[in-house]
Coordinates of C-alpha atoms and ligand atoms in Angstrom, one line a residue:
M222 CA 20.9 -0.2 11.0
F223 CA 22.5 -0.1 7.6
E224 CA 25.3 2.3 7.0
K225 CA 25.0 2.5 3.2
V226 CA 22.2 1.4 0.9
L227 CA 22.4 1.0 -2.9
I228 CA 19.2 2.1 -4.6
A229 CA 18.8 -0.2 -7.7
N230 CA 16.3 2.0 -9.5
R231 CA 15.8 5.4 -11.1
G232 CA 13.4 8.3 -11.3
E233 CA 11.0 9.4 -8.6
I234 CA 11.1 6.1 -6.7
A235 CA 14.9 6.3 -6.4
L236 CA 14.6 9.8 -5.0
R237 CA 11.8 8.6 -2.7
I238 CA 14.0 5.9 -1.3
H239 CA 17.0 8.2 -1.0
R240 CA 14.9 10.6 1.1
A241 CA 14.0 7.9 3.6
C242 CA 17.6 6.9 3.8
R243 CA 18.8 10.5 4.3
E244 CA 16.3 11.1 7.1
M245 CA 17.7 7.9 8.9
G246 CA 21.3 8.9 8.5
I247 CA 21.9 6.1 6.0
R248 CA 24.4 6.9 3.2
T249 CA 23.1 6.2 -0.3
V250 CA 24.6 4.9 -3.5
A251 CA 22.8 5.7 -6.7
V252 CA 23.2 3.6 -9.8
H253 CA 22.4 5.0 -13.2
S254 CA 22.6 4.4 -16.9
T255 CA 24.2 6.9 -19.2
A256 CA 20.8 8.3 -19.9
D257 CA 20.4 9.3 -16.3
D258 CA 23.8 11.0 -15.7
N259 CA 22.0 14.2 -14.6
A260 CA 19.1 12.6 -12.8
M261 CA 18.1 14.0 -9.4
H262 CA 18.7 10.8 -7.5
V263 CA 22.3 10.7 -8.8
R264 CA 22.8 14.4 -7.8
L265 CA 21.5 13.9 -4.3
A266 CA 23.0 10.5 -3.5
D267 CA 26.2 10.3 -1.5
E268 CA 27.9 8.2 -4.2
S269 CA 26.9 7.2 -7.7
V270 CA 28.0 4.5 -10.1
C271 CA 27.3 4.4 -13.8
I272 CA 26.1 0.8 -14.5
G273 CA 25.7 0.9 -18.3
P274 CA 24.0 2.3 -21.4
P275 CA 20.4 3.4 -21.5
P276 CA 18.6 0.0 -22.4
A277 CA 17.3 -1.4 -19.1
R278 CA 18.7 -4.9 -19.9
D279 CA 22.2 -3.4 -19.9
S280 CA 21.7 -1.2 -16.9
Y281 CA 18.9 -1.3 -14.4
L282 CA 18.4 -5.0 -15.1
N283 CA 22.1 -5.7 -15.2
I284 CA 22.6 -7.8 -12.1
P285 CA 26.4 -8.2 -12.3
A286 CA 26.8 -4.5 -12.7
I287 CA 24.5 -3.7 -9.8
L288 CA 26.2 -6.2 -7.5
S289 CA 29.6 -4.9 -8.5
A290 CA 28.5 -1.3 -7.7
A291 CA 27.4 -2.5 -4.3
A292 CA 30.7 -4.2 -3.7
I293 CA 33.0 -1.4 -4.8
T294 CA 31.0 1.2 -2.8
G295 CA 30.8 -1.0 0.3
A296 CA 27.0 -1.0 0.5
D297 CA 25.4 -3.0 3.2
A298 CA 22.0 -3.4 1.5
I299 CA 20.2 -3.0 -1.8
H300 CA 16.7 -1.5 -2.3
P301 CA 15.2 -2.7 -5.6
G302 CA 12.5 0.0 -5.7
L303 CA 9.7 -1.1 -8.0
G304 CA 9.6 -2.5 -11.5
F305 CA 13.0 -3.6 -12.9
L306 CA 14.4 -6.3 -10.5
S307 CA 12.0 -5.6 -7.6
E308 CA 10.1 -8.9 -8.1
S309 CA 13.0 -11.0 -9.3
A310 CA 13.4 -13.9 -6.9
D311 CA 16.8 -14.7 -8.5
F312 CA 18.0 -11.1 -7.9
A313 CA 16.9 -11.2 -4.3
S314 CA 18.7 -14.5 -3.8
M315 CA 21.9 -13.3 -5.5
V316 CA 21.9 -10.1 -3.4
E317 CA 21.9 -12.2 -0.2
E318 CA 24.4 -14.7 -1.6
H319 CA 26.8 -11.8 -2.2
G320 CA 26.5 -10.7 1.4
F321 CA 24.2 -7.7 0.9
A322 CA 20.8 -7.4 2.7
F323 CA 17.8 -7.3 0.2
I324 CA 15.3 -4.7 1.3
G325 CA 12.2 -6.6 0.5
P326 CA 10.6 -10.0 1.2
S327 CA 12.2 -13.4 1.0
A328 CA 13.1 -14.8 -2.4
E329 CA 10.8 -17.7 -1.6
H330 CA 7.8 -15.4 -1.2
I331 CA 8.7 -13.3 -4.3
R332 CA 8.9 -16.6 -6.3
L333 CA 5.6 -17.9 -4.9
M334 CA 3.6 -14.7 -5.7
G335 CA 5.2 -14.4 -9.1
D336 CA 3.5 -17.6 -10.2
K337 CA -0.2 -16.6 -10.4
V338 CA -1.4 -20.2 -10.2
A339 CA 0.7 -21.0 -7.1
A340 CA -0.2 -17.6 -5.6
K341 CA -3.9 -18.4 -6.0
R342 CA -3.4 -21.8 -4.4
A343 CA -1.6 -20.1 -1.5
A344 CA -4.4 -17.6 -1.2
I345 CA -6.9 -20.4 -0.9
E346 CA -4.8 -22.0 1.8
L347 CA -4.5 -18.6 3.6
G348 CA -8.2 -18.2 3.7
I349 CA -8.5 -15.5 1.1
P350 CA -11.5 -15.7 -1.2
V351 CA -10.6 -16.3 -4.9
V352 CA -12.5 -16.1 -8.1
P353 CA -14.1 -19.5 -8.9
G354 CA -11.9 -21.1 -11.6
S355 CA -9.8 -24.0 -12.7
E356 CA -7.7 -25.8 -10.1
G357 CA -4.3 -24.9 -11.5
G358 CA -3.4 -24.5 -15.2
V359 CA -5.4 -26.0 -18.1
A360 CA -3.3 -27.8 -20.7
D361 CA -5.6 -27.5 -23.7
V362 CA -9.0 -26.5 -25.0
A363 CA -10.7 -29.7 -23.9
A364 CA -9.6 -29.2 -20.3
A365 CA -10.6 -25.5 -20.5
A366 CA -14.0 -26.5 -21.8
D367 CA -14.5 -28.9 -18.9
W368 CA -13.7 -26.2 -16.4
A369 CA -15.7 -23.5 -18.3
A370 CA -18.8 -25.8 -18.1
R371 CA -18.3 -26.0 -14.3
I372 CA -17.5 -22.3 -13.8
G373 CA -20.1 -20.9 -16.2
Y374 CA -19.5 -18.5 -19.0
P375 CA -18.1 -15.9 -19.5
V376 CA -14.7 -17.1 -18.4
L377 CA -11.3 -15.4 -18.5
V378 CA -8.2 -17.2 -19.7
K379 CA -5.2 -15.9 -17.7
A380 CA -1.4 -16.4 -17.9
A381 CA 0.1 -18.2 -14.9
G382 CA 3.4 -16.5 -15.5
G383 CA 2.5 -12.9 -15.1
G384 CA -0.1 -10.2 -14.3
G385 CA -0.7 -6.9 -15.8
G386 CA -3.3 -8.2 -18.3
R387 CA -0.9 -9.9 -20.6
G388 CA -2.2 -13.2 -22.0
M389 CA -5.7 -12.5 -20.8
R390 CA -8.6 -13.5 -23.0
V391 CA -12.4 -13.3 -22.3
A392 CA -14.5 -16.2 -23.7
R393 CA -18.3 -15.9 -23.7
D394 CA -19.0 -19.4 -25.1
L395 CA -17.3 -22.6 -26.1
E396 CA -16.6 -21.4 -29.7
A397 CA -14.8 -18.3 -28.3
L398 CA -12.9 -20.5 -25.8
K399 CA -11.5 -22.6 -28.7
S400 CA -9.5 -19.6 -30.0
A401 CA -9.0 -17.9 -26.6
V402 CA -6.9 -20.7 -25.1
P403 CA -4.3 -21.0 -27.8
A404 CA -4.1 -17.2 -28.1
A405 CA -3.6 -16.7 -24.4
Q406 CA -1.0 -19.5 -24.3
G407 CA 0.9 -17.9 -27.2
E408 CA 1.0 -14.5 -25.7
A409 CA 1.9 -15.9 -22.3
K410 CA 4.8 -17.9 -23.8
A411 CA 6.0 -14.8 -25.7
F412 CA 5.8 -12.4 -22.7
F413 CA 6.6 -14.6 -19.8
G414 CA 8.4 -17.6 -21.3
N415 CA 5.7 -19.7 -19.7
G416 CA 2.7 -20.7 -21.7
E417 CA 0.7 -22.0 -18.8
V418 CA -2.8 -20.6 -18.6
Y419 CA -5.7 -21.0 -16.1
L420 CA -9.4 -20.1 -16.1
E421 CA -11.6 -17.9 -13.9
R422 CA -15.2 -16.8 -14.0
Y423 CA -15.1 -13.4 -15.7
L424 CA -16.1 -10.4 -13.5
A425 CA -17.6 -7.8 -15.9
K426 CA -17.6 -4.7 -13.7
P427 CA -15.2 -5.1 -10.8
R428 CA -13.2 -2.5 -8.9
H429 CA -9.5 -3.0 -8.2
I430 CA -8.9 -2.6 -4.5
E431 CA -5.6 -3.5 -2.8
V432 CA -4.5 -3.6 0.8
Q433 CA -1.1 -2.2 1.9
I434 CA 0.6 -4.5 4.4
L435 CA 3.8 -4.1 6.5
A436 CA 5.2 -7.2 8.3
D437 CA 8.4 -7.7 10.2
G438 CA 8.7 -11.4 9.8
Q439 CA 8.7 -11.6 13.6
G440 CA 4.9 -11.7 14.1
G441 CA 4.3 -8.0 13.6
V442 CA 1.7 -7.4 10.9
I443 CA -0.2 -4.2 10.2
H444 CA -2.2 -2.8 7.3
L445 CA -2.4 0.8 6.3
G446 CA -5.8 0.6 4.8
E447 CA -6.9 -0.1 1.2
R448 CA -6.4 1.7 -2.1
D449 CA -8.9 1.9 -4.9
C450 CA -6.9 1.6 -8.2
S451 CA -9.8 1.1 -10.6
L452 CA -9.0 4.2 -12.7
Q453 CA -6.9 2.4 -15.2
R454 CA -6.2 2.5 -19.0
K455 CA -4.7 -0.5 -20.7
H456 CA -3.7 -1.9 -17.3
Q457 CA -1.8 1.3 -16.5
K458 CA -3.1 2.9 -13.3
I459 CA -3.9 6.6 -13.8
L460 CA -5.1 7.7 -10.4
E461 CA -5.5 6.0 -7.0
E462 CA -7.4 6.9 -3.8
T463 CA -7.8 5.8 -0.3
P464 CA -10.2 4.9 1.3
S465 CA -12.2 3.4 -1.5
P466 CA -15.5 5.3 -2.1
A467 CA -17.1 1.9 -2.9
L468 CA -16.7 0.2 0.5
N469 CA -18.8 0.5 3.6
A470 CA -17.3 0.1 7.0
A471 CA -18.3 -3.5 7.4
E472 CA -16.8 -4.5 4.0
R473 CA -13.6 -2.6 4.7
E474 CA -13.2 -4.2 8.1
R475 CA -13.7 -7.7 6.6
L476 CA -11.2 -7.0 3.7
L477 CA -8.5 -5.7 6.0
E478 CA -9.0 -8.6 8.4
I479 CA -8.7 -11.2 5.7
A480 CA -5.6 -9.6 4.3
T481 CA -3.7 -9.2 7.6
A482 CA -4.6 -12.7 8.8
A483 CA -3.3 -14.1 5.6
I484 CA 0.0 -12.3 5.7
R485 CA 0.4 -13.3 9.4
K486 CA -0.2 -17.0 8.4
L487 CA 2.2 -16.7 5.4
G488 CA 5.0 -15.4 7.6
Y489 CA 5.6 -12.6 5.1
K490 CA 8.3 -10.0 5.7
S491 CA 8.5 -6.4 4.4
A492 CA 6.0 -4.2 2.6
G493 CA 3.5 -6.0 0.4
T494 CA 0.2 -5.4 -1.4
I495 CA -2.7 -7.9 -1.8
E496 CA -4.8 -7.1 -4.9
F497 CA -8.5 -7.8 -5.0
L498 CA -11.3 -7.5 -7.4
Y499 CA -14.5 -6.2 -5.7
Q500 CA -17.9 -6.7 -7.3
D501 CA -21.4 -6.7 -5.7
G502 CA -20.1 -6.8 -2.2
E503 CA -17.7 -9.7 -2.8
F504 CA -13.9 -9.6 -2.7
F505 CA -11.7 -11.9 -4.8
F506 CA -7.9 -12.3 -4.6
I507 CA -6.2 -11.7 -7.9
E508 CA -2.5 -11.1 -7.1
M509 CA 0.0 -10.2 -4.4
N510 CA 2.8 -7.7 -5.1
T511 CA 5.9 -8.3 -3.1
R512 CA 7.4 -4.9 -3.5
L513 CA 6.8 -1.2 -2.8
Q514 CA 4.1 0.2 -5.2
V515 CA 4.0 3.4 -7.1
E516 CA 0.8 4.5 -5.3
H517 CA 2.2 3.8 -1.8
P518 CA 2.2 7.6 -0.9
I519 CA -1.6 7.8 -0.5
S520 CA -1.4 5.2 2.3
E521 CA 1.4 7.2 3.9
M522 CA -0.7 10.4 3.7
V523 CA -3.7 8.9 5.6
S524 CA -1.5 6.9 8.1
G525 CA 1.5 9.1 8.7
I526 CA 3.7 6.0 8.3
D527 CA 6.8 6.1 6.1
I528 CA 6.6 2.8 4.3
V529 CA 10.2 2.9 3.0
R530 CA 11.5 3.7 6.4
E531 CA 9.6 0.6 7.8
Q532 CA 11.0 -1.5 4.9
L533 CA 14.6 -0.4 5.9
R534 CA 14.0 -1.1 9.6
I535 CA 12.4 -4.5 8.9
A536 CA 15.3 -5.5 6.5
A537 CA 17.8 -4.5 9.3
G538 CA 16.0 -6.9 11.7
A539 CA 14.0 -4.5 13.7
P540 CA 10.4 -5.3 14.7
L541 CA 7.6 -3.1 13.3
G542 CA 7.5 0.3 14.9
Y543 CA 3.8 0.1 15.4
R544 CA 0.9 -2.1 16.5
Q545 CA -2.4 -1.9 14.5
A546 CA -4.1 -0.2 17.4
E547 CA -1.7 2.7 17.1
I548 CA -2.4 3.2 13.4
K549 CA -5.0 5.9 12.8
L550 CA -6.1 6.2 9.2
T551 CA -7.5 9.8 8.8
G552 CA -9.0 11.7 5.9
H553 CA -8.7 10.9 2.3
A554 CA -5.8 10.9 -0.2
I555 CA -5.7 10.8 -4.0
E556 CA -2.6 10.3 -6.2
C557 CA -2.5 11.5 -9.8
R558 CA 0.2 9.8 -11.9
I559 CA 1.6 12.4 -14.2
N560 CA 3.2 10.9 -17.3
A561 CA 5.3 12.5 -20.0
E562 CA 2.6 11.8 -22.5
N563 CA 0.2 13.6 -24.8
P564 CA -3.0 13.8 -22.6
E565 CA -5.2 12.7 -25.5
T566 CA -3.2 10.2 -27.5
F567 CA -0.9 9.1 -24.6
A568 CA 2.0 9.2 -27.1
P569 CA 5.3 9.5 -25.1
S570 CA 6.6 13.1 -24.9
P571 CA 10.2 13.0 -23.6
G572 CA 12.4 16.1 -23.7
C573 CA 13.8 19.1 -21.8
I574 CA 11.9 20.7 -19.0
T575 CA 12.0 24.4 -19.9
S576 CA 10.2 25.6 -16.8
Y577 CA 9.0 23.8 -13.7
H578 CA 6.8 24.9 -10.7
V579 CA 5.3 22.5 -8.2
P580 CA 2.1 23.1 -6.2
G581 CA 2.3 23.4 -2.4
G582 CA 0.2 24.2 0.6
L583 CA -1.4 22.0 3.3
G584 CA -1.9 18.4 2.3
V585 CA 0.0 18.6 -1.0
R586 CA 2.9 16.3 -1.8
V587 CA 4.8 16.0 -5.1
D588 CA 7.0 12.9 -5.6
S589 CA 9.1 13.7 -8.7
A590 CA 12.7 13.8 -9.9
L591 CA 12.0 16.6 -12.4
Y592 CA 13.7 19.9 -12.3
Q593 CA 14.1 22.9 -14.7
G594 CA 16.7 22.0 -17.3
Y595 CA 16.3 18.2 -16.8
T596 CA 15.8 16.2 -19.9
V597 CA 13.3 13.3 -19.6
P598 CA 14.9 10.4 -21.5
P599 CA 12.9 8.3 -24.0
N600 CA 14.2 5.0 -22.7
Y601 CA 12.0 4.3 -19.7
D602 CA 8.4 4.4 -18.6
S603 CA 6.7 7.8 -18.8
L604 CA 5.8 8.4 -15.2
V605 CA 7.6 11.6 -14.2
A606 CA 5.6 12.9 -11.2
K607 CA 3.0 11.9 -8.7
L608 CA 0.8 14.6 -7.3
V609 CA -0.5 13.3 -4.0
V610 CA -3.2 15.3 -2.1
H611 CA -4.7 14.7 1.4
G612 CA -7.8 16.2 2.8
T613 CA -10.0 15.6 5.8
S614 CA -12.8 14.4 3.5
R615 CA -13.0 13.2 -0.1
N616 CA -14.6 16.5 -1.1
E617 CA -11.9 18.6 0.5
C618 CA -9.3 16.3 -1.2
L619 CA -11.0 16.9 -4.6
M620 CA -11.1 20.6 -4.1
R621 CA -7.4 20.6 -3.1
L622 CA -6.5 18.4 -6.0
R623 CA -8.2 20.7 -8.5
R624 CA -6.3 23.6 -7.1
A625 CA -2.9 21.8 -7.1
L626 CA -3.4 20.6 -10.7
E627 CA -3.9 24.3 -11.7
E628 CA -0.7 25.3 -10.0
Y629 CA 1.5 22.6 -11.4
V630 CA 3.7 23.8 -14.3
I631 CA 5.8 21.3 -16.4
A632 CA 6.8 23.1 -19.6
G633 CA 8.8 21.7 -22.5
I634 CA 7.1 18.4 -22.6
E635 CA 3.5 17.3 -22.8
T636 CA 2.0 15.7 -19.7
T637 CA -1.2 14.1 -18.5
I638 CA -2.1 17.0 -16.2
P639 CA -5.0 18.1 -18.5
L640 CA -6.4 14.5 -18.3
H641 CA -6.4 14.7 -14.5
Q642 CA -8.1 18.1 -14.6
R643 CA -10.9 16.5 -16.7
L644 CA -11.2 13.5 -14.4
V645 CA -11.5 15.5 -11.2
A646 CA -14.4 17.3 -12.9
A647 CA -16.2 14.2 -14.2
S648 CA -19.4 13.6 -12.4
D649 CA -19.0 9.8 -12.2
F650 CA -15.6 10.3 -10.6
I651 CA -16.9 12.9 -8.3
D652 CA -19.6 10.5 -7.2
G653 CA -16.9 7.7 -6.8
D654 CA -19.0 5.7 -9.3
Y655 CA -16.4 4.0 -11.5
D656 CA -15.1 0.4 -12.2
I657 CA -12.0 -0.8 -13.9
H658 CA -13.5 -0.2 -17.4
W659 CA -14.9 3.3 -16.7
L660 CA -11.9 5.3 -17.8
E661 CA -11.6 3.6 -21.2
R662 CA -15.4 4.1 -21.8
Y663 CA -15.0 7.8 -20.7
L664 CA -12.0 8.4 -23.0
A665 CA -13.8 6.6 -25.9
R666 CA -16.7 9.1 -25.7
D667 CA -14.6 11.9 -27.1
Ligands
LIG11 C1 -9.8 -10.3 -13.8 C2 -10.8 -9.5 -14.3 C3 -12.1 -9.9 -14.4 N1 -12.4 -11.2 -13.9 N2 -10.2 -11.6 -13.4 C4 -6.0 -7.7 -15.0 C5 -4.6 -8.0 -14.8 C6 -4.5 -8.7 -13.5 N3 -4.2 -7.7 -12.5 C7 -5.9 -9.2 -13.3 N4 -6.8 -8.5 -14.1 C8 -8.1 -8.8 -14.2 N5 -8.5 -10.0 -13.7 C9 -11.5 -12.0 -13.4 N6 -11.8 -13.2 -13.0 C10 -10.4 -8.2 -14.8 C11 -9.1 -7.9 -14.7 C12 -8.7 -6.6 -15.3 C13 -8.3 -5.6 -14.4 C14 -8.1 -5.9 -13.1 C15 -7.7 -4.8 -12.3 C16 -7.4 -3.6 -12.8 C17 -7.6 -3.3 -14.1 C18 -8.0 -4.3 -15.0 C19 -8.2 -4.1 -16.3 C20 -8.6 -5.1 -17.1 C21 -8.9 -6.3 -16.6

């Protein structure tokens, strides 16, 4: 097992990774920008290295600085966390080339899943259902029109070079397609440096359901159930839950079987998440994330498995600590993402935390790097805490979540706690009756 791991990230996920290392007797190296001099992960790590000024490109995306920090501290391995360099195949390769273990999948699989057209082709080969669409990218409107005629309108034009909704355009007829293709190509080029786009049939009211996978690269593959991530605003997840209230047992079994069989066939290694759209009883592959995800704690709460610990074990060459038959998924878990934002306008609200009190009690977990006196910097994304609640049933989970949200005090900045308090009281949410567009409709009502 590793002696020392460098955590190439910040905030709550850096702390989360530090905790797993600590419990395994692995020493930790924190890297930080000058905006994070007083961050919790820096304070708790065994060693810390300042890697640059606040802008991510000069610090958390600064590969030479991160590799140098690993070299001078004598780290054995690097955990990329999520975001930043976590899905950079080049970074994964360079980490290994410089003699450090990369705690994550192979650079080859990161690269494969980073190209959405190649990923979809791989999904087809792996037996995962995909949304009907163009075979590969479409070069121009004429090619798009041919495919749209075969797929049927409405169609979605999507960027091959990236997910997260950038470069996506819906076209409901040929006239709309004529402007949608160049618009999507332009945005894709601007954001991903790759203007390639492809077409898919547009699913109007899907849910976003993803499967958490762990694989050791030695034939061991397990899933930790599915997560329903449909409560989103502008492609930002707000709340996630497991199991999905939309699936029946047969649908769940089929989804989980498809996902684990595909990962086994791919020869994947480490934690990963396969994302699906679910509509009218059908599942369709949209993307695979080759990293730890923000919402991983709800899968940990229902399974009792420490996903980061398994990532570390797998990266050190150990086989998975569990067979699927030993995994018992019990109860229900919900995660509220708490952002340093105004709960109505979503305007960022960085600043000093003047008082801080976290909820507790059975089935309540708070993943956060906040503390009283800490100043939330304006330089990074606004996620500052995850309130994760487990209950034996969805109703018990909802009751506990309401109670925990009431207890949570984060003073000195604005947060989205009031938004979550509204959501857990909304009848559609209570009924589990929501798709990926529900939240934006709900917010637009006010
Ligand atoms: C779709 C779709 C509807 N039909 N594909 C958004 C970014 C990337 N994850 C894929 N996305 C979508 N792909 C087809 N054929 C709707 C979305 C989508 C979405 C998906 C999941 C969660 C939130 C979303 C918000 C808007 C659009």
